[in-house]
Amino acid sequence: INAEWPLGPGLGTFANCAEKVTPTSYLLSGSIGFSGATACIDGTAAALVTAITNSNASAYNCIDSGHCTMSGITCSSASSGLTLSYKVNQTSGDLTSSTTIDDFETQLKSDASGMSLTLSIASSRKKRQSTTTLTTDGTITATSVAGCADGSGYVGTSCIECAAGQYETGSVCTDCAANYYSNSTGSTSCTACSGSLKTITTGSDSETDCTVLCNVASVDNALRAPSEGYNVSTGTVVSTICDTGYSVQESAASTGMCNATAPSCYSKCSVTSVDARAEFETTAVTSATELSYLQTVAYTCTSAEGEAFSVTCAVAGTAYSLTCPTSYVAVIAGVITAFIVLIIAAVVYKVVQIRNRPIHVGTPPPLPTRRTAKGKPVVLPPTEATPDLMDDPAAALGNVTAGFGEGLGDATDTLFSAPTKAFDNIKSMV
């Protein structure tokens, strides 16, 4: 039989597919209201049995045949009348179905609600005979249930065998408690796990469910699946799901056996800036990238060919910048260029200063006359003229530049004749 799981309050629980078994009995119980008296009278119970057995209704034949017995009749009184509680128990005949007891219930409800059931109760008081007549007032309750054998529970007028992992108590199938198991159907008790072994939950149906338990530990800044605090077997794989902004250590597993040390969740490192000259072999890193704890990012720089660089998230939650060094060749070229520009500026400044000086024009003094021994004047050869800035500025500038050029050449020879010392000096300047 397919049954709901669970079936409801008081009905116990059953497997989705459980075996239906034949009941050992059917029990119909309820109450009927009567008018005609306000106090219970001796003989009321017997009068109810007599009224039913004397009825011509075939539905009551199970009493005459002995398959059913009517018992447990009690009376309660009120100002409005009497209420008789009853029980009809079928213990023989056709028990494969509830047809017999169902027909009895249907007929009894019809007689009571139609107020056609009348009881006559004879009594004597001081040698006087009297008869009290009770007539149903139309109220009746009736409930039919099956009586089930040990190891099975009832669902209405059906009996269901208790499944493995359950036991029967009071015709109700109940799951075995934690640390107990039942490995067969139709059990009336459960077996305790041996030693210190325990079950994970209730309803265990095998001794193998008894195991060494592991309590799922909690991890800061994370969720765990199964959830923390749950008891699971030691071989259960537990996952650690870090909160946003956190991660497990780089290369560490986020899953593992319950009895293994749980991983920790660390605050991720952030990348605040990335040098435009940085190049990455695999996935590019941007200012939006987050690094797991102990994760390393390797890169090279176009400004330092052949040299490798890296950044490691060594301190959780730290911000890092990926930078590239300045090229030494570029520094040297810049220094030389600046030196040349400085020289040219000095030359131009000197030229401008010379051009702007005042010019004094006058008659040069006469050259002294030199005579020979014979008293003849000596004619001196003309002296070589020096280019004047005013007369030939190009020639004058050439002389000055040539002088500075020789000085620059000497400085350059000195710089490249001792490259190691020059590089060290430039590095210190940078």
XYZ file of C-alpha atoms in Angstrom:
430
model
C 0.000 0.000 0.000
C 1.187 3.530 -0.776
C 0.853 5.705 2.274
C 1.551 9.321 3.119
C 4.763 9.865 5.153
C 4.044 10.616 7.958
C 0.370 9.719 8.144
C -0.667 12.121 10.860
C -0.936 12.489 14.625
C -1.186 9.160 16.421
C -0.910 7.085 13.263
C 2.859 6.693 13.222
C 5.027 6.660 10.120
C 5.455 4.107 7.359
C 7.711 3.558 4.399
C 6.363 4.881 1.088
C 5.706 1.303 0.084
C 4.719 -0.919 3.024
C 3.042 -4.333 3.099
C -0.637 -4.437 3.913
C -1.509 -7.299 6.277
C -4.819 -8.805 7.364
C -6.170 -7.355 10.621
C -6.846 -9.613 13.564
C -10.037 -7.701 14.400
C -12.144 -4.613 13.720
C -13.420 -2.296 16.414
C -16.394 0.021 16.057
C -16.822 2.517 18.906
C -18.919 5.586 19.514
C -21.926 6.969 21.386
C -25.686 7.352 20.913
C -27.954 9.987 22.470
C -31.359 9.042 23.940
C -34.272 11.028 25.277
C -36.904 9.858 27.754
C -34.892 9.940 30.942
C -32.452 12.220 32.715
C -30.880 9.560 34.912
C -29.189 6.296 33.992
C -31.335 3.221 34.703
C -30.151 -0.283 35.515
C -30.518 -2.539 32.506
C -29.836 0.181 29.924
C -26.810 -1.637 28.471
C -28.702 -4.928 28.159
C -31.641 -3.104 26.574
C -29.356 -1.693 23.840
C -27.994 -5.160 23.017
C -31.494 -6.621 22.963
C -32.776 -3.863 20.659
C -30.024 -4.545 18.167
C -30.270 -8.352 18.229
C -34.068 -8.200 17.858
C -33.756 -5.948 14.835
C -34.532 -7.461 11.470
C -31.611 -5.576 9.883
C -29.207 -8.003 8.258
C -26.284 -5.734 9.104
C -26.652 -6.750 12.744
C -26.397 -10.459 11.928
C -22.715 -10.603 12.943
C -23.892 -10.414 16.571
C -26.236 -13.332 16.127
C -23.540 -15.347 14.340
C -21.008 -14.663 17.081
C -18.527 -12.887 14.776
C -19.189 -9.640 16.656
C -19.660 -8.816 20.288
C -21.134 -5.668 21.765
C -19.518 -4.665 25.019
C -18.186 -1.797 27.053
C -21.566 -0.049 27.167
C -21.619 2.826 29.645
C -24.226 5.448 30.471
C -23.880 9.139 31.251
C -26.769 11.484 32.032
C -27.559 15.131 31.486
C -30.594 17.341 31.753
C -31.225 16.788 28.061
C -31.149 12.985 28.266
C -28.788 10.015 28.307
C -25.689 9.131 26.283
C -24.710 5.485 25.812
C -21.122 4.727 24.782
C -20.588 1.397 23.033
C -18.024 -0.908 21.422
C -18.607 -3.526 18.730
C -15.655 -5.847 18.214
C -15.429 -8.229 15.226
C -12.870 -10.976 15.859
C -13.908 -13.636 13.363
C -15.581 -14.086 10.027
C -14.210 -12.310 6.981
C -11.384 -10.160 8.237
C -9.733 -9.568 4.867
C -11.850 -6.466 4.543
C -13.866 -4.200 6.824
C -17.141 -4.826 5.015
C -18.909 -6.496 7.973
C -18.094 -3.786 10.490
C -18.711 -1.044 7.938
C -22.222 -2.375 7.260
C -22.909 -2.528 11.016
C -21.795 1.085 11.402
C -23.928 2.267 8.486
C -27.064 0.560 9.854
C -26.532 1.854 13.405
C -26.094 5.427 12.166
C -29.268 5.123 10.113
C -31.340 3.842 13.044
C -29.991 6.410 15.480
C -30.258 9.441 13.216
C -33.746 8.335 12.123
C -34.772 7.986 15.775
C -36.090 4.507 15.076
C -34.019 2.811 17.772
C -36.100 2.403 20.920
C -35.100 0.869 24.211
C -37.596 -0.564 26.705
C -36.252 -0.950 30.220
C -38.381 -2.761 32.794
C -37.900 -1.977 36.443
C -39.733 -2.817 39.683
C -40.120 -0.592 42.694
C -42.183 -1.583 45.772
C -43.671 -4.516 43.903
C -44.720 -2.234 41.069
C -43.561 -2.994 37.534
C -42.678 -0.049 35.325
C -41.214 0.359 31.848
C -39.034 3.222 30.679
C -38.825 3.887 26.954
C -35.759 5.587 25.496
C -35.752 6.873 21.951
C -32.683 8.039 20.092
C -32.472 11.792 19.790
C -30.693 11.663 16.452
C -27.127 12.076 17.701
C -24.532 9.350 17.117
C -20.772 9.041 16.727
C -18.968 6.035 15.249
C -15.341 5.242 14.420
C -13.976 2.038 12.935
C -10.381 0.937 13.323
C -8.547 -2.260 12.583
C -6.993 -4.397 15.252
C -3.536 -5.271 14.007
C -1.168 -8.063 14.909
C 2.084 -7.384 16.737
C 4.601 -5.651 14.521
C 2.011 -3.774 12.457
C 0.144 -0.505 12.840
C -3.280 0.567 11.742
C -4.388 3.192 9.260
C -8.142 3.372 9.595
C -9.431 -0.132 8.846
C -6.116 -1.288 7.281
C -3.049 -2.807 8.925
C 0.423 -1.948 7.679
C 3.488 -3.938 8.673
C 6.092 -1.780 10.392
C 9.141 -1.325 8.167
C 12.762 -1.965 9.060
C 13.989 0.898 11.194
C 10.670 0.913 13.100
C 8.940 -0.982 15.862
C 5.283 -1.411 16.828
C 3.893 -0.146 20.073
C 0.144 0.130 20.745
C -0.643 -0.696 17.087
C 1.425 2.312 16.013
C 4.659 2.078 14.003
C 7.382 4.279 15.499
C 10.923 5.027 14.274
C 13.745 3.538 16.291
C 15.317 6.136 18.550
C 18.801 7.496 17.924
C 21.558 4.945 18.609
C 19.099 2.063 18.025
C 18.262 0.096 14.889
C 15.798 -2.499 13.592
C 16.936 -4.541 10.597
C 13.706 -6.461 9.915
C 10.055 -5.673 9.227
C 7.336 -6.309 11.785
C 9.576 -5.610 14.774
C 8.188 -4.864 18.206
C 11.485 -3.474 19.555
C 14.792 -1.959 18.392
C 18.365 -3.048 19.139
C 20.901 -0.711 20.765
C 24.219 0.019 19.033
C 27.181 -1.717 20.628
C 29.869 0.058 22.604
C 30.299 3.755 21.919
C 28.908 3.560 18.390
C 26.022 5.833 17.545
C 23.582 6.484 14.716
C 23.383 9.779 12.877
C 19.601 10.031 13.184
C 16.473 8.074 14.156
C 14.931 5.243 12.135
C 18.151 3.303 11.488
C 17.480 -0.003 9.727
C 20.915 -1.636 9.867
C 23.667 -2.303 12.366
C 26.033 -0.615 9.922
C 24.269 2.647 10.745
C 26.020 2.445 14.110
C 29.284 4.285 13.588
C 31.796 6.692 15.078
C 30.256 10.118 14.765
C 31.939 13.381 13.893
C 30.492 16.750 14.835
C 30.876 19.268 11.995
C 33.100 22.064 13.325
C 32.448 25.742 12.735
C 34.748 27.983 10.679
C 34.897 31.767 11.092
C 33.665 33.795 8.114
C 32.246 30.702 6.408
C 29.311 28.339 5.994
C 29.751 24.575 6.147
C 27.817 21.844 4.377
C 26.586 19.778 6.171
C 25.953 22.589 8.636
C 28.128 23.067 11.685
C 26.947 21.182 14.742
C 25.541 18.261 12.731
C 26.647 14.749 13.613
C 27.880 12.805 10.587
C 30.031 9.760 10.063
C 33.772 10.337 10.073
C 34.002 9.592 6.336
C 31.535 12.310 5.364
C 32.925 15.006 3.052
C 32.314 18.492 4.458
C 32.560 21.655 2.318
C 33.719 25.064 3.537
C 32.122 28.035 1.755
C 33.925 31.260 2.681
C 32.018 34.528 2.951
C 32.375 37.222 0.288
C 35.845 38.782 0.459
C 37.367 35.694 2.083
C 38.996 32.548 0.718
C 40.898 29.521 1.868
C 44.680 29.555 1.600
C 45.985 29.298 -1.955
C 46.205 25.639 -3.092
C 44.306 24.511 0.040
C 41.215 22.328 -0.443
C 37.812 23.705 0.585
C 36.441 20.179 1.090
C 37.628 17.341 3.268
C 36.623 14.567 5.638
C 34.722 15.644 8.712
C 37.445 14.398 11.066
C 40.178 16.304 9.190
C 41.318 19.772 10.254
C 38.923 22.333 8.820
C 40.455 24.967 6.513
C 40.479 28.619 7.576
C 38.998 31.511 5.610
C 41.354 34.496 5.190
C 40.584 38.021 4.058
C 41.601 38.433 0.418
C 44.335 40.857 -0.690
C 43.435 43.627 -3.140
C 45.366 45.018 -6.105
C 45.200 48.830 -6.088
C 47.176 49.553 -9.277
C 48.995 47.757 -12.104
C 51.926 49.333 -14.005
C 51.136 49.644 -17.722
C 54.537 48.055 -18.501
C 53.641 44.821 -16.625
C 53.033 41.698 -18.723
C 51.447 38.432 -17.464
C 51.950 34.913 -18.786
C 48.421 33.694 -18.002
C 45.452 35.665 -16.708
C 45.904 39.416 -16.690
C 45.710 41.150 -13.325
C 43.763 44.406 -12.976
C 42.986 46.837 -10.178
C 39.788 44.835 -9.585
C 41.643 41.563 -8.941
C 41.556 39.940 -5.486
C 44.270 37.528 -4.372
C 43.812 34.533 -2.121
C 45.973 34.258 0.973
C 49.544 33.237 -0.083
C 48.653 33.534 -3.775
C 51.566 34.784 -5.920
C 51.268 36.801 -9.132
C 54.301 36.627 -11.452
C 54.946 39.163 -14.226
C 57.646 40.753 -16.371
C 58.212 44.393 -17.348
C 58.957 45.877 -20.738
C 61.314 48.299 -18.957
C 63.437 45.449 -17.582
C 63.754 42.810 -20.279
C 64.477 39.337 -18.963
C 63.873 40.185 -15.316
C 60.933 38.533 -13.461
C 58.885 40.145 -10.700
C 56.177 38.859 -8.355
C 53.772 39.908 -5.607
C 52.530 37.510 -2.876
C 49.509 37.972 -0.614
C 51.628 37.308 2.456
C 49.477 39.307 4.882
C 45.737 38.724 4.623
C 43.719 41.813 3.749
C 46.707 43.832 2.482
C 46.569 46.069 -0.616
C 49.367 45.684 -3.218
C 50.591 47.610 -6.273
C 52.259 45.874 -9.225
C 55.100 48.212 -10.303
C 57.949 48.134 -12.823
C 61.454 49.671 -12.347
C 62.819 52.563 -14.439
C 65.338 51.576 -17.217
C 69.009 52.465 -16.389
C 69.810 53.071 -20.071
C 67.047 55.645 -20.220
C 68.444 57.322 -17.110
C 71.955 57.582 -18.655
C 70.572 58.926 -21.916
C 68.549 61.464 -20.008
C 71.590 62.627 -18.019
C 73.720 63.033 -21.159
C 70.947 64.895 -22.962
C 70.503 67.219 -20.005
C 74.286 67.830 -19.944
C 74.350 68.749 -23.650
C 71.365 71.029 -23.279
C 73.088 72.741 -20.355
C 76.249 73.318 -22.437
C 74.281 74.726 -25.352
C 72.402 77.034 -23.008
C 75.689 78.281 -21.547
C 77.126 78.967 -25.031
C 74.025 80.824 -26.142
C 74.057 82.861 -22.979
C 77.739 83.793 -23.547
C 77.098 84.755 -27.184
C 74.234 86.969 -26.192
C 76.346 88.550 -23.455
C 79.212 89.321 -25.889
C 76.883 90.703 -28.546
C 75.336 93.074 -26.099
C 78.607 94.562 -24.677
C 79.351 98.238 -25.629
C 81.723 98.852 -28.582
C 84.314 101.680 -28.274
C 85.600 102.967 -31.650
C 88.796 105.072 -31.593
C 92.155 105.566 -33.263
C 94.564 102.888 -32.208
C 97.892 104.171 -30.931
C 100.736 104.156 -33.455
C 102.975 101.173 -33.475
C 106.454 101.847 -32.173
C 109.003 102.353 -34.893
C 111.962 100.042 -34.841
C 115.137 100.823 -36.761
C 118.025 98.788 -37.926
C 121.628 99.475 -37.079
C 121.912 101.562 -40.183
C 119.032 103.629 -39.042
C 116.494 102.294 -41.483
C 112.968 101.653 -40.233
C 111.927 98.005 -39.836
C 108.575 96.979 -41.298
C 106.821 94.504 -38.921
C 104.694 91.724 -40.472
C 100.999 92.051 -39.921
C 99.669 90.002 -36.988
C 97.076 87.216 -37.540
C 93.650 88.601 -36.996
C 91.445 86.980 -34.381
C 87.815 86.710 -35.520
C 85.748 89.249 -33.725
C 82.208 88.381 -32.628
C 80.904 91.507 -34.286
C 82.756 90.913 -37.555
C 82.398 87.084 -37.832
C 80.077 85.690 -35.156
C 79.941 82.245 -36.788
C 83.710 81.786 -36.529
C 83.710 83.010 -32.939
C 80.929 80.637 -31.948
C 82.812 77.791 -33.603
C 85.843 78.413 -31.447
C 83.781 78.431 -28.275
C 81.864 75.293 -29.231
C 85.048 73.469 -30.102
C 86.368 74.213 -26.629
C 83.246 72.895 -24.973
C 83.267 69.890 -27.279
C 86.744 68.911 -26.138
C 85.558 69.179 -22.517
C 82.493 67.060 -23.227
C 84.605 64.463 -25.016
C 86.904 64.170 -22.017
C 83.884 63.769 -19.685
C 82.345 61.111 -21.915
C 85.622 59.160 -22.105
C 85.824 59.262 -18.326
C 82.207 58.084 -17.963
C 82.507 55.055 -20.242
C 86.070 54.135 -19.189
C 84.679 53.305 -15.710
C 81.116 52.008 -16.471
C 80.608 50.281 -13.139
C 81.344 53.383 -11.114
C 79.253 55.536 -13.440
C 76.236 53.224 -13.194
C 76.509 53.120 -9.422
C 76.615 56.876 -9.237
C 73.603 57.239 -11.496
C 71.652 54.655 -9.529
C 72.310 56.565 -6.324
C 71.181 59.776 -8.011
C 67.944 58.080 -9.132
